[in-house]
């Protein structure tokens, strides 16, 4: 095609120069792509104005006036859709610290974790309580016939008190056993705090990335609108063909649908974030940066910190200490307690008040708690292997997460350092060449798409960097709405001398 329409080229180039200047204004220096973008302009249409009456081009034969800008997307009757998101970024926005504060106060799993501690402490209190005494009434030979054919009140009637005296420090060991479990619950509560905070951080960065992608889609929509307007003006001047106008309408419609998709995705991510904090928060912009704020994490540093400070591992070690106390408790279970009984009553035969006393003790001839002791020993050895299993499982999870963190960080760094600056310069140079009639318009569009694709990839990679960084620094814990764990881990053999 001959390059004879210099005026039309100039119109199209001027339209895109504004878009290029908008993108370049966000990055004043090559490689500085992490500067937050400016406010997004108001959406060009509202969903309430969408027309569902028919196809985009219902007429079989189209006149020249039919080649106007494409109408907004059609919404099916009865389809439930949210209204367009407000692009007024001067409204109240939310930061990461806001969501963390709300989650600390309202996330139900944190209260569950605290109640787990209270429950184990209550068990310790109950386990150390001394047994209650027993008060009983005793009567012997009541109603026995006596001379005179009369019923007698019996030989003896009186009140007796019985008390069990616990030996071998059983109550002390029982209380210590459950206090150890309460200590395990404390570590698990810390782990639950990390789960909640990590999930809040991950979903916050996902929402932030979705918001930046939405802003990028609005830039693409503005470019598509400028292109459609320019194509229509060129067609009216006889300098563009009908297929060119159709292609510009297709591009515009796809850009609008991309904006709708990005808005829906942001709503989804924001609502998932709100579900973690436990209170309703209206959809609004989030403020923050996807740029990592600390130095890159080394694998050795991550491993050493994980194995030394992981709440899961500390809970497993505390459980081992509790199992040692459990074994001590079961080893003294067979030592018999002393049961003493005493009281007073009236002997009707002797017609005087008498006293009653007695002592009993169980003889451990057959049952010396042998099975429960072996059960406690087995659970102690099982817990030793549980610690090792936890260590290996943490290292396995860390290896996969760290690989994703490192790969995403390397990709995001190179996009910021090389790819995006090169894409910007290529686009600007091709745009200048187009103004001078040295390249065709498709070459400029291709360079522009490469630039936006690079920026989109950079946002996605930075979101992955943040997500994996949170997990690496947060001891690989996630699941902020999973029920808080108790002090008894899966596979635990709960030794009890008298199962109940």
PDB file of C-alpha atoms in Angstrom, residues 132-138 158-164 339-345 355-359:
ATOM      1  CA  UNK A 132     -13.436 -35.643  96.406  1.00  0.00           C
ATOM      2  CA  UNK A 133     -14.222 -37.462  99.658  1.00  0.00           C
ATOM      3  CA  UNK A 134     -17.232 -39.764  99.776  1.00  0.00           C
ATOM      4  CA  UNK A 135     -19.883 -39.458 102.468  1.00  0.00           C
ATOM      5  CA  UNK A 136     -22.017 -42.553 103.018  1.00  0.00           C
ATOM      6  CA  UNK A 137     -24.645 -43.858 105.425  1.00  0.00           C
ATOM      7  CA  UNK A 138     -24.346 -47.335 106.896  1.00  0.00           C
ATOM      8  CA  UNK A 158     -23.914 -44.164 111.316  1.00  0.00           C
ATOM      9  CA  UNK A 159     -22.175 -41.924 108.772  1.00  0.00           C
ATOM     10  CA  UNK A 160     -18.902 -42.819 107.062  1.00  0.00           C
ATOM     11  CA  UNK A 161     -16.383 -40.653 105.166  1.00  0.00           C
ATOM     12  CA  UNK A 162     -14.061 -42.192 102.570  1.00  0.00           C
ATOM     13  CA  UNK A 163     -11.034 -40.486 101.001  1.00  0.00           C
ATOM     14  CA  UNK A 164      -8.611 -41.666  98.328  1.00  0.00           C
ATOM     15  CA  UNK A 339      -8.249 -45.453 100.465  1.00  0.00           C
ATOM     16  CA  UNK A 340      -9.066 -44.533 104.067  1.00  0.00           C
ATOM     17  CA  UNK A 341     -12.515 -44.728 105.603  1.00  0.00           C
ATOM     18  CA  UNK A 342     -13.755 -43.525 108.950  1.00  0.00           C
ATOM     19  CA  UNK A 343     -16.896 -42.459 110.751  1.00  0.00           C
ATOM     20  CA  UNK A 344     -19.082 -42.801 113.794  1.00  0.00           C
ATOM     21  CA  UNK A 345     -22.463 -44.231 114.638  1.00  0.00           C
ATOM     22  CA  UNK A 355     -16.295 -45.263 115.765  1.00  0.00           C
ATOM     23  CA  UNK A 356     -15.518 -46.971 112.469  1.00  0.00           C
ATOM     24  CA  UNK A 357     -12.128 -46.934 110.649  1.00  0.00           C
ATOM     25  CA  UNK A 358     -10.691 -48.771 107.695  1.00  0.00           C
ATOM     26  CA  UNK A 359      -7.900 -48.673 105.121  1.00  0.00           C
TER      27      UNK A 359
END
